[in-house]
Amino acid sequence: MGKVTGFLEIDRQVAKYQPASDRIRHFREFTIPMSDAEVTKQAARCMDCGIPYCHGPTGCPVHNQIPDWNDLVYNNKWEEAIRNLHSTNNFPEFTGRVCPAPCEEACTLNLEDAPVAIKTVEQAIADKAYELGFIAPQPATVHTGKKVAIIGSGPAGMAAAQQLGRAGHDVHVYERESKPGGLLRYGIPDFKMEKNFIDRRVEQMKGEGVTFHTGVNVGVDMPVEKLLSDHDAVLYCGGSETPRPAGIPGADLHGVYDAMPYLVQQNRRTGRENIDSVAWPSDPILAGAKHVVVVGGGDTASDCVGTAFRQGAVKVTQLDIRPQPPEKEDKLAVWPFWATKMRTSSSQAEGAVREFQVATLEFIGEDGQLTGVRCCEVDERRKPIAGTEFIIKADLAFIAIGFSGPLKEGVLTELEGKLDVNLDRRGSTNVVANDRDYRTSVDKFWTAGDVRRGQSLVVWAIREGRQAARAIDEALMGSSVLPR
């Protein structure tokens, strides 16, 4: 729990950022790491709160034992801290960078708007563990002779692969793109998480016996039926990549794009890869010297904003159909749950113009080229308010209103056509499976992550990958020592 009186004596501090004027000039991470002494002081703020909601179901999907490793950091026991953290989370260096930290919302000290800097401490533990050489391959000592295939190498697939490999199974991961990582690599910009962290984990997992097959589009290059016949179990961990249909007139104009091709293309460019993705081929999309409009108010929209600024956009406007939330939530009404309140991402803080309670009516253009976005204000039911229409100048527009499920072509096409898998018909293409055993309606076929639960957080993907690994191990061996 840290220092008993730490929360009374020490103010909350989190890692600082490079100034916006500096960080928009590059695609590298811009967080300035805190010193060990500063991290230790922040860990000391973890109080003896009685019921630590931070690592319960409301705070942390993987149930990180946050008070425990805060206490270990406070006592300078970094090796024990990373061991404790790894017991619930395979990739704390990922979540310490990109998780929105619902644990901090659930922290008892958040009742006073000063939660423990849990996310900062988590990242510091992982980075310190690499620095001190505490993270190394942990190959299985006993091999089961069972062979498992995993489709997709995002956070769910990687977490499941590592757990199953350590349980002694022969694990093969099949990835459509040229490098492992899934949407961690190709969806999240490098300024939020550089990709060398993925590369380090992949090398660790290779040392644990996991085999990665990249450039294999299962369902296109290799039938799912072949994986099922060649393996004792198959786990599908595809990402949620199909954009929700916006239904906005003029979306076929040149200059209007869905968010995913834009983000994937820039991530491939930053990684010195060919910009043509298997799933997202496109002409070069660049925001330099352009007026950019981003439709949507979530994380993907924010990533488009930050990417556009780094490419040299003149102006970036973000449109959100939701009303502007309050600056401060009613703690007694919502704590310890995630609150709806005004939040400004690092990308939005770089100079974005944010319009709330605004609907996008139409993309307008000349000679097939986008020139503007026609908008209007809406009421509380999201209905247009007469007389409030206006036009925003735009040379480039991105639609970032969420994702309805995995891409249809490939695995899903075969699952539906030949294997008759059960799909969620409620506006998505997610594969139906429960969150106890993660089995689908197809024999020897499991699913976890976004393809099962819908678009979600990296930390939820890690949780589902770990739990699916436990379920598969139990099904293959009759019992399992893997944690759930």
Coordinates of C-alpha atoms in Angstrom, one line a residue:
M1 CA 0.0 0.0 0.0
G2 CA 3.0 2.3 0.0
K3 CA 3.6 4.8 2.8
V4 CA 0.8 5.0 5.4
T5 CA 0.7 8.8 5.4
G6 CA 2.1 9.2 1.8
F7 CA -1.2 10.5 0.4
L8 CA -1.3 13.2 3.0
E9 CA 2.3 14.3 2.5
I10 CA 3.0 13.9 -1.3
D11 CA 1.2 15.6 -4.1
R12 CA 0.1 13.7 -7.2
Q13 CA 2.6 14.0 -10.1
V14 CA 2.6 12.3 -13.5
A15 CA 5.1 12.3 -16.3
K16 CA 5.4 15.5 -18.2
Y17 CA 5.2 15.9 -22.0
Q18 CA 7.4 17.7 -24.4
P19 CA 5.9 21.0 -25.5
A20 CA 3.4 20.7 -28.3
S21 CA 5.5 22.9 -30.5
D22 CA 8.3 20.4 -30.2
R23 CA 6.5 17.1 -30.3
I24 CA 4.5 17.7 -33.4
R25 CA 7.8 17.7 -35.3
H26 CA 8.3 14.0 -34.9
F27 CA 6.5 10.7 -34.5
R28 CA 8.5 9.5 -31.4
E29 CA 7.1 9.2 -27.9
F30 CA 7.1 12.5 -26.2
T31 CA 6.6 11.6 -22.5
I32 CA 9.5 12.7 -20.3
P33 CA 10.2 9.8 -17.9
M34 CA 10.2 10.5 -14.2
S35 CA 13.2 9.6 -12.1
D36 CA 13.2 6.5 -9.9
A37 CA 12.9 8.7 -6.8
E38 CA 9.9 10.5 -8.2
V39 CA 8.2 7.2 -9.1
T40 CA 8.9 5.9 -5.7
K41 CA 7.2 9.0 -4.1
Q42 CA 4.1 8.5 -6.3
A43 CA 3.9 4.8 -5.3
A44 CA 4.1 5.9 -1.7
R45 CA 0.8 7.7 -2.1
C46 CA -1.1 4.4 -2.3
M47 CA -3.1 4.4 0.9
D48 CA -4.6 1.7 3.1
C49 CA -8.1 2.3 1.6
G50 CA -9.6 -0.9 2.8
I51 CA -11.3 -1.9 -0.4
P52 CA -9.0 -1.1 -3.3
Y53 CA -11.4 -0.6 -6.2
C54 CA -8.5 0.1 -8.5
H55 CA -7.8 -3.6 -9.1
G56 CA -11.4 -4.8 -8.8
P57 CA -13.7 -5.3 -11.8
T58 CA -14.5 -1.6 -11.9
G59 CA -10.9 -0.5 -12.1
C60 CA -8.7 -3.0 -13.9
P61 CA -9.9 -5.7 -16.4
V62 CA -6.7 -7.8 -15.8
H63 CA -7.0 -7.3 -12.0
N64 CA -3.5 -5.9 -11.5
Q65 CA -2.6 -6.1 -7.9
I66 CA -1.9 -2.4 -7.8
P67 CA -1.5 -1.8 -4.0
D68 CA 1.0 -4.7 -3.9
W69 CA 3.3 -3.4 -6.5
N70 CA 3.0 0.2 -5.4
D71 CA 4.3 -1.0 -2.0
L72 CA 7.1 -3.0 -3.7
V73 CA 8.2 0.1 -5.6
Y74 CA 8.1 2.2 -2.5
N75 CA 10.4 -0.3 -0.9
N76 CA 12.7 -0.3 -3.9
K77 CA 11.9 -4.0 -4.8
W78 CA 11.7 -3.6 -8.5
E79 CA 12.3 -7.2 -9.4
E80 CA 9.5 -8.3 -7.2
A81 CA 7.3 -5.5 -8.5
I82 CA 7.6 -6.7 -12.2
R83 CA 7.1 -10.3 -11.1
N84 CA 3.9 -9.3 -9.4
L85 CA 2.8 -7.1 -12.3
H86 CA 3.5 -9.9 -14.8
S87 CA 1.4 -12.3 -12.8
T88 CA -1.7 -10.5 -14.1
N89 CA -0.5 -8.6 -17.2
N90 CA 1.8 -9.9 -19.9
F91 CA 2.6 -6.5 -21.3
P92 CA 2.6 -3.7 -18.8
E93 CA 4.8 -1.6 -21.0
F94 CA 1.9 -1.5 -23.5
T95 CA -0.9 -0.7 -21.0
G96 CA 1.3 1.7 -19.1
R97 CA 1.4 3.7 -22.3
V98 CA -2.0 3.4 -24.0
C99 CA -4.5 2.4 -21.4
P100 CA -6.9 5.2 -20.3
A101 CA -6.4 4.1 -16.7
P102 CA -9.8 3.2 -15.4
C103 CA -7.9 2.2 -12.3
E104 CA -7.1 5.8 -11.5
E105 CA -10.8 6.7 -11.9
A106 CA -11.6 4.0 -9.3
C107 CA -8.8 5.0 -6.9
T108 CA -10.2 6.2 -3.6
L109 CA -8.0 9.3 -3.8
N110 CA -9.9 10.2 -7.0
L111 CA -12.7 11.3 -4.7
E112 CA -10.4 14.3 -4.0
D113 CA -9.4 14.5 -7.7
A114 CA -5.9 13.3 -6.9
P115 CA -5.7 9.6 -7.6
V116 CA -2.5 7.6 -7.3
A117 CA -0.4 7.9 -10.6
I118 CA -1.0 4.2 -11.2
K119 CA -0.4 4.3 -15.0
T120 CA 2.9 6.2 -14.5
V121 CA 4.1 3.7 -11.9
E122 CA 3.1 0.7 -14.1
Q123 CA 5.1 2.0 -17.1
A124 CA 8.0 2.8 -14.9
I125 CA 8.1 -0.8 -13.5
A126 CA 8.1 -2.3 -16.9
D127 CA 10.8 0.1 -18.3
K128 CA 12.9 -0.4 -15.2
A129 CA 12.6 -4.2 -15.5
Y130 CA 14.0 -4.1 -19.1
E131 CA 16.7 -1.7 -18.0
L132 CA 17.8 -4.1 -15.2
G133 CA 17.5 -7.3 -17.3
F134 CA 14.6 -8.7 -15.3
I135 CA 12.6 -9.6 -18.5
A136 CA 13.9 -12.7 -20.3
P137 CA 12.4 -15.7 -22.0
Q138 CA 10.7 -18.2 -19.7
P139 CA 10.5 -21.4 -21.8
A140 CA 8.5 -24.3 -20.6
T141 CA 10.4 -27.1 -18.9
V142 CA 7.8 -29.8 -19.9
H143 CA 6.3 -30.0 -23.4
T144 CA 2.8 -31.3 -23.9
G145 CA 2.9 -32.4 -27.5
K146 CA -0.2 -30.3 -28.2
K147 CA -0.2 -27.9 -31.1
V148 CA -2.1 -24.6 -31.0
A149 CA -2.7 -22.0 -33.8
I150 CA -3.5 -18.4 -33.0
I151 CA -5.0 -16.2 -35.8
G152 CA -3.9 -12.6 -35.1
S153 CA -1.0 -11.2 -33.2
G154 CA -2.6 -8.2 -31.5
P155 CA -2.6 -7.9 -27.7
A156 CA -5.2 -10.8 -27.3
G157 CA -3.3 -13.1 -29.6
M158 CA 0.1 -12.3 -28.1
A159 CA -1.1 -12.7 -24.5
A160 CA -2.7 -16.1 -25.3
A161 CA 0.4 -17.2 -27.3
Q162 CA 2.7 -16.4 -24.4
Q163 CA 0.6 -18.1 -21.8
L164 CA 0.1 -21.3 -23.9
G165 CA 3.8 -21.4 -24.8
R166 CA 4.8 -21.3 -21.2
A167 CA 2.3 -24.1 -20.5
G168 CA 4.3 -26.3 -22.8
H169 CA 2.2 -26.2 -26.0
D170 CA 3.7 -25.8 -29.5
V171 CA 2.2 -22.4 -30.4
H172 CA 2.0 -20.9 -33.9
V173 CA 0.8 -17.4 -34.5
Y174 CA -0.5 -16.4 -37.9
E175 CA -0.4 -12.7 -38.8
R176 CA -1.9 -11.1 -41.9
E177 CA 0.6 -8.2 -42.0
S178 CA 4.3 -8.2 -42.4
K179 CA 5.2 -7.8 -38.7
P180 CA 3.5 -9.0 -35.5
G181 CA 1.5 -6.7 -33.3
G182 CA -1.9 -6.3 -35.0
L183 CA -3.6 -3.0 -34.2
L184 CA -1.0 -2.4 -31.5
R185 CA 1.5 -1.9 -34.3
Y186 CA -0.6 -0.6 -37.2
G187 CA -3.5 1.2 -35.4
I188 CA -1.8 3.0 -32.5
P189 CA 0.6 5.9 -33.6
D190 CA 4.2 5.7 -32.6
F191 CA 3.9 8.9 -30.7
K192 CA 1.7 7.0 -28.2
M193 CA 3.7 3.8 -28.3
E194 CA 6.9 3.1 -30.2
K195 CA 7.0 -0.3 -31.8
N196 CA 10.3 -1.5 -30.4
F197 CA 8.4 -2.5 -27.3
I198 CA 6.4 -5.0 -29.4
D199 CA 9.6 -6.2 -31.1
R200 CA 11.2 -6.9 -27.6
R201 CA 8.2 -9.0 -26.5
V202 CA 8.1 -10.9 -29.8
E203 CA 11.8 -11.8 -29.3
Q204 CA 11.1 -12.9 -25.8
M205 CA 8.2 -15.1 -27.0
K206 CA 10.3 -16.6 -29.7
G207 CA 12.8 -17.6 -27.0
E208 CA 9.9 -19.3 -25.2
G209 CA 9.1 -21.4 -28.3
V210 CA 6.4 -19.4 -30.0
T211 CA 6.5 -19.4 -33.8
F212 CA 5.3 -16.4 -35.7
H213 CA 4.1 -16.7 -39.3
T214 CA 3.7 -13.2 -40.8
G215 CA 2.3 -12.3 -44.2
V216 CA -0.3 -15.1 -43.9
N217 CA -3.9 -14.0 -44.4
V218 CA -5.8 -16.9 -42.9
G219 CA -9.0 -17.5 -44.9
V220 CA -7.3 -16.2 -48.0
D221 CA -3.8 -17.6 -48.2
M222 CA -4.5 -20.5 -45.8
P223 CA -7.9 -22.1 -45.1
V224 CA -9.2 -22.1 -41.5
E225 CA -10.0 -25.8 -42.1
K226 CA -6.4 -26.6 -42.6
L227 CA -5.5 -24.9 -39.3
L228 CA -8.2 -27.0 -37.6
S229 CA -6.9 -30.2 -39.1
D230 CA -3.3 -29.5 -38.3
H231 CA -3.7 -28.3 -34.8
D232 CA -5.3 -29.4 -31.5
A233 CA -6.9 -26.0 -31.0
V234 CA -7.3 -22.8 -32.9
L235 CA -7.8 -19.4 -31.3
Y236 CA -9.1 -16.5 -33.4
C237 CA -8.0 -13.1 -32.1
G238 CA -8.8 -10.7 -35.0
G239 CA -9.1 -7.0 -34.4
S240 CA -12.2 -4.8 -34.8
E241 CA -11.4 -3.1 -38.1
T242 CA -14.7 -2.7 -40.1
P243 CA -15.7 1.0 -39.9
R244 CA -19.2 1.7 -38.7
P245 CA -21.2 3.0 -41.7
A246 CA -21.5 6.8 -41.4
G247 CA -24.1 7.2 -44.2
I248 CA -22.9 10.8 -44.9
P249 CA -23.5 12.0 -48.4
G250 CA -20.4 12.9 -50.3
A251 CA -18.2 10.3 -48.6
D252 CA -17.1 9.1 -52.0
L253 CA -15.3 12.4 -52.7
H254 CA -11.5 12.4 -53.1
G255 CA -10.2 13.5 -49.8
V256 CA -12.7 11.7 -47.6
Y257 CA -11.3 8.6 -45.9
D258 CA -12.0 6.2 -43.0
A259 CA -9.6 6.6 -40.2
M260 CA -8.0 3.2 -40.3
P261 CA -6.3 3.4 -43.8
Y262 CA -4.8 6.7 -42.7
L263 CA -3.4 5.5 -39.4
V264 CA -2.2 2.2 -40.8
Q265 CA -0.5 4.0 -43.7
Q266 CA 1.4 6.4 -41.4
N267 CA 2.4 3.6 -39.0
R268 CA 3.8 1.7 -41.9
R269 CA 5.6 4.8 -43.2
T270 CA 7.1 5.4 -39.7
G271 CA 8.2 1.8 -39.5
R272 CA 9.9 2.1 -42.9
E273 CA 7.5 -0.3 -44.5
N274 CA 5.7 -0.1 -47.8
I275 CA 2.6 1.9 -47.1
D276 CA 0.3 -0.6 -48.9
S277 CA -1.3 -2.8 -46.2
V278 CA -2.9 -6.1 -47.1
A279 CA -6.2 -4.9 -45.8
W280 CA -5.9 -1.2 -46.4
P281 CA -4.4 -0.4 -49.8
S282 CA -4.7 3.3 -50.6
D283 CA -3.0 6.1 -52.4
P284 CA -0.8 8.2 -50.1
I285 CA -2.9 10.1 -47.6
L286 CA -1.0 13.2 -46.3
A287 CA -2.3 16.2 -44.4
G288 CA 0.5 18.6 -45.0
A289 CA -0.6 22.2 -45.7
K290 CA -4.3 21.1 -45.6
H291 CA -7.4 21.9 -43.6
V292 CA -8.4 18.7 -41.9
V293 CA -11.8 17.7 -40.4
V294 CA -12.1 14.6 -38.2
V295 CA -15.6 13.2 -37.6
G296 CA -15.8 11.5 -34.3
G297 CA -14.8 12.1 -30.7
G298 CA -13.0 8.9 -29.5
D299 CA -9.5 7.7 -29.3
T300 CA -9.2 6.8 -33.0
A301 CA -10.3 10.4 -34.0
S302 CA -7.8 11.8 -31.5
D303 CA -5.0 9.7 -33.2
C304 CA -6.0 11.1 -36.6
V305 CA -5.7 14.6 -35.1
G306 CA -2.2 14.0 -33.7
T307 CA -1.1 12.3 -37.0
A308 CA -2.4 15.2 -39.1
F309 CA -0.6 17.8 -37.0
R310 CA 2.7 15.9 -37.4
Q311 CA 2.2 15.7 -41.1
G312 CA 1.9 19.5 -41.2
A313 CA -1.8 20.2 -41.3
V314 CA -2.7 23.9 -41.3
K315 CA -5.8 23.4 -39.2
V316 CA -7.5 20.4 -37.6
T317 CA -11.2 20.5 -36.6
Q318 CA -12.8 17.7 -34.7
L319 CA -16.5 17.2 -34.8
D320 CA -18.3 15.4 -31.9
I321 CA -22.1 14.8 -32.1
R322 CA -22.2 14.4 -28.3
P323 CA -22.8 17.5 -26.1
Q324 CA -19.8 19.0 -24.4
P325 CA -19.4 17.1 -21.1
P326 CA -19.0 18.8 -17.7
E327 CA -15.6 19.8 -16.5
K328 CA -16.1 17.8 -13.3
E329 CA -18.2 14.8 -12.6
D330 CA -20.5 14.2 -9.6
K331 CA -18.2 11.9 -7.6
L332 CA -20.9 10.5 -5.4
A333 CA -23.0 9.6 -8.4
V334 CA -20.4 7.8 -10.5
W335 CA -17.3 6.8 -8.5
P336 CA -15.7 4.3 -8.8
F337 CA -16.9 3.9 -12.4
W338 CA -15.6 5.7 -15.5
A339 CA -17.0 9.2 -15.5
T340 CA -18.3 11.2 -18.4
K341 CA -16.4 14.5 -18.1
M342 CA -14.4 16.9 -20.2
R343 CA -11.1 15.1 -21.2
T344 CA -8.5 16.5 -23.5
S345 CA -6.0 14.1 -25.1
S346 CA -2.4 15.1 -25.8
S347 CA -3.3 15.3 -29.6
Q348 CA -6.3 17.6 -29.0
A349 CA -4.0 19.8 -26.8
E350 CA -1.7 20.3 -29.8
G351 CA -4.2 22.8 -31.3
A352 CA -7.3 21.0 -32.5
V353 CA -10.6 23.0 -32.8
R354 CA -13.3 20.9 -31.1
E355 CA -16.9 21.3 -32.0
F356 CA -19.5 19.6 -29.7
Q357 CA -23.1 18.7 -30.4
V358 CA -22.5 19.1 -34.1
A359 CA -23.8 16.7 -36.8
T360 CA -22.0 16.1 -40.1
L361 CA -24.6 16.6 -42.8
E362 CA -22.6 16.3 -46.0
F363 CA -19.2 16.4 -47.5
I364 CA -19.2 18.9 -50.3
G365 CA -16.7 19.3 -53.2
E366 CA -15.9 20.5 -56.7
D367 CA -14.9 18.2 -59.6
G368 CA -14.9 15.2 -57.3
Q369 CA -12.5 16.8 -54.7
L370 CA -13.5 17.6 -51.1
T371 CA -13.7 21.3 -50.4
G372 CA -15.8 21.5 -47.2
V373 CA -18.0 19.8 -44.6
R374 CA -21.6 21.0 -44.1
C375 CA -22.6 20.7 -40.5
C376 CA -25.3 21.8 -38.1
E377 CA -26.0 21.9 -34.4
V378 CA -28.2 19.2 -32.9
D379 CA -30.5 19.0 -29.9
E380 CA -30.2 16.5 -27.0
R381 CA -31.8 13.8 -29.2
R382 CA -29.2 14.5 -31.9
K383 CA -31.8 16.0 -34.2
P384 CA -30.7 18.9 -36.4
I385 CA -31.6 22.4 -35.2
A386 CA -33.1 24.5 -37.9
G387 CA -31.1 27.6 -38.9
T388 CA -27.8 26.4 -37.4
E389 CA -26.1 25.0 -40.6
F390 CA -22.5 26.1 -41.3
I391 CA -19.7 24.9 -43.6
I392 CA -16.1 24.1 -42.5
K393 CA -13.4 24.4 -45.1
A394 CA -11.7 21.0 -45.6
D395 CA -9.2 19.6 -48.0
L396 CA -9.1 16.3 -46.1
A397 CA -11.6 14.5 -43.9
F398 CA -11.5 11.4 -41.8
I399 CA -14.5 9.4 -40.5
A400 CA -13.7 8.0 -37.0
I401 CA -17.0 6.9 -35.5
G402 CA -16.0 3.4 -34.3
F403 CA -15.8 -0.1 -35.7
S404 CA -18.5 -2.8 -36.1
G405 CA -16.3 -5.9 -36.0
P406 CA -13.5 -7.7 -37.8
L407 CA -13.0 -7.5 -41.6
K408 CA -15.4 -9.8 -43.4
E409 CA -13.0 -11.1 -46.0
G410 CA -10.9 -13.9 -44.9
V411 CA -11.5 -15.8 -41.7
L412 CA -15.2 -14.7 -41.3
T413 CA -16.1 -15.6 -44.9
E414 CA -14.9 -19.1 -44.4
L415 CA -16.4 -19.5 -40.9
E416 CA -19.8 -18.4 -42.2
G417 CA -19.7 -20.2 -45.5
K418 CA -18.1 -23.6 -44.7
L419 CA -18.0 -24.0 -40.9
D420 CA -21.3 -22.4 -40.0
V421 CA -20.0 -20.5 -37.0
N422 CA -22.5 -18.4 -34.9
L423 CA -22.0 -14.7 -35.5
D424 CA -23.5 -11.8 -33.5
R425 CA -26.2 -10.3 -35.7
R426 CA -26.9 -7.2 -33.7
G427 CA -25.2 -4.8 -36.1
S428 CA -21.7 -6.5 -35.9
T429 CA -19.8 -9.4 -37.3
N430 CA -18.4 -10.6 -33.9
V431 CA -18.0 -14.3 -33.3
V432 CA -20.2 -15.6 -30.6
A433 CA -18.5 -17.2 -27.5
N434 CA -19.0 -16.7 -23.8
D435 CA -16.3 -15.2 -21.5
R436 CA -15.9 -18.4 -19.4
D437 CA -14.5 -21.0 -21.9
Y438 CA -14.3 -18.8 -25.1
R439 CA -15.5 -21.7 -27.2
T440 CA -17.3 -21.0 -30.5
S441 CA -19.9 -23.2 -32.1
V442 CA -17.1 -24.8 -34.2
D443 CA -15.2 -27.7 -32.7
K444 CA -11.6 -27.0 -31.6
F445 CA -12.2 -23.3 -32.4
W446 CA -12.0 -20.5 -29.7
T447 CA -12.1 -16.8 -30.0
A448 CA -11.1 -13.8 -27.8
G449 CA -10.5 -10.1 -27.9
D450 CA -12.2 -7.6 -30.1
V451 CA -13.5 -10.3 -32.5
R452 CA -15.6 -11.6 -29.6
R453 CA -16.5 -8.6 -27.4
G454 CA -16.3 -5.8 -30.0
Q455 CA -13.9 -2.8 -30.1
S456 CA -12.4 -2.3 -26.7
L457 CA -9.3 -1.5 -24.8
V458 CA -5.9 -3.2 -25.1
V459 CA -6.2 -4.2 -21.5
W460 CA -9.4 -6.0 -22.2
A461 CA -7.8 -7.8 -25.1
I462 CA -4.9 -9.0 -22.8
R463 CA -7.5 -10.2 -20.3
E464 CA -9.4 -12.2 -22.8
G465 CA -6.3 -13.7 -24.4
R466 CA -5.1 -14.9 -21.0
Q467 CA -8.4 -16.3 -20.1
A468 CA -8.8 -18.0 -23.5
A469 CA -5.4 -19.6 -23.0
R470 CA -6.4 -21.0 -19.7
A471 CA -9.6 -22.4 -21.2
I472 CA -7.7 -24.0 -24.1
D473 CA -5.1 -25.5 -21.8
E474 CA -7.8 -26.9 -19.6
A475 CA -9.6 -28.4 -22.6
L476 CA -6.4 -30.0 -24.0
M477 CA -4.9 -31.2 -20.7
G478 CA -7.9 -31.7 -18.4
S479 CA -6.7 -29.1 -16.0
S480 CA -4.6 -26.0 -16.0
V481 CA -2.2 -24.1 -13.8
L482 CA -2.5 -20.9 -15.9
P483 CA -4.2 -18.1 -14.0
R484 CA -7.6 -16.9 -15.0

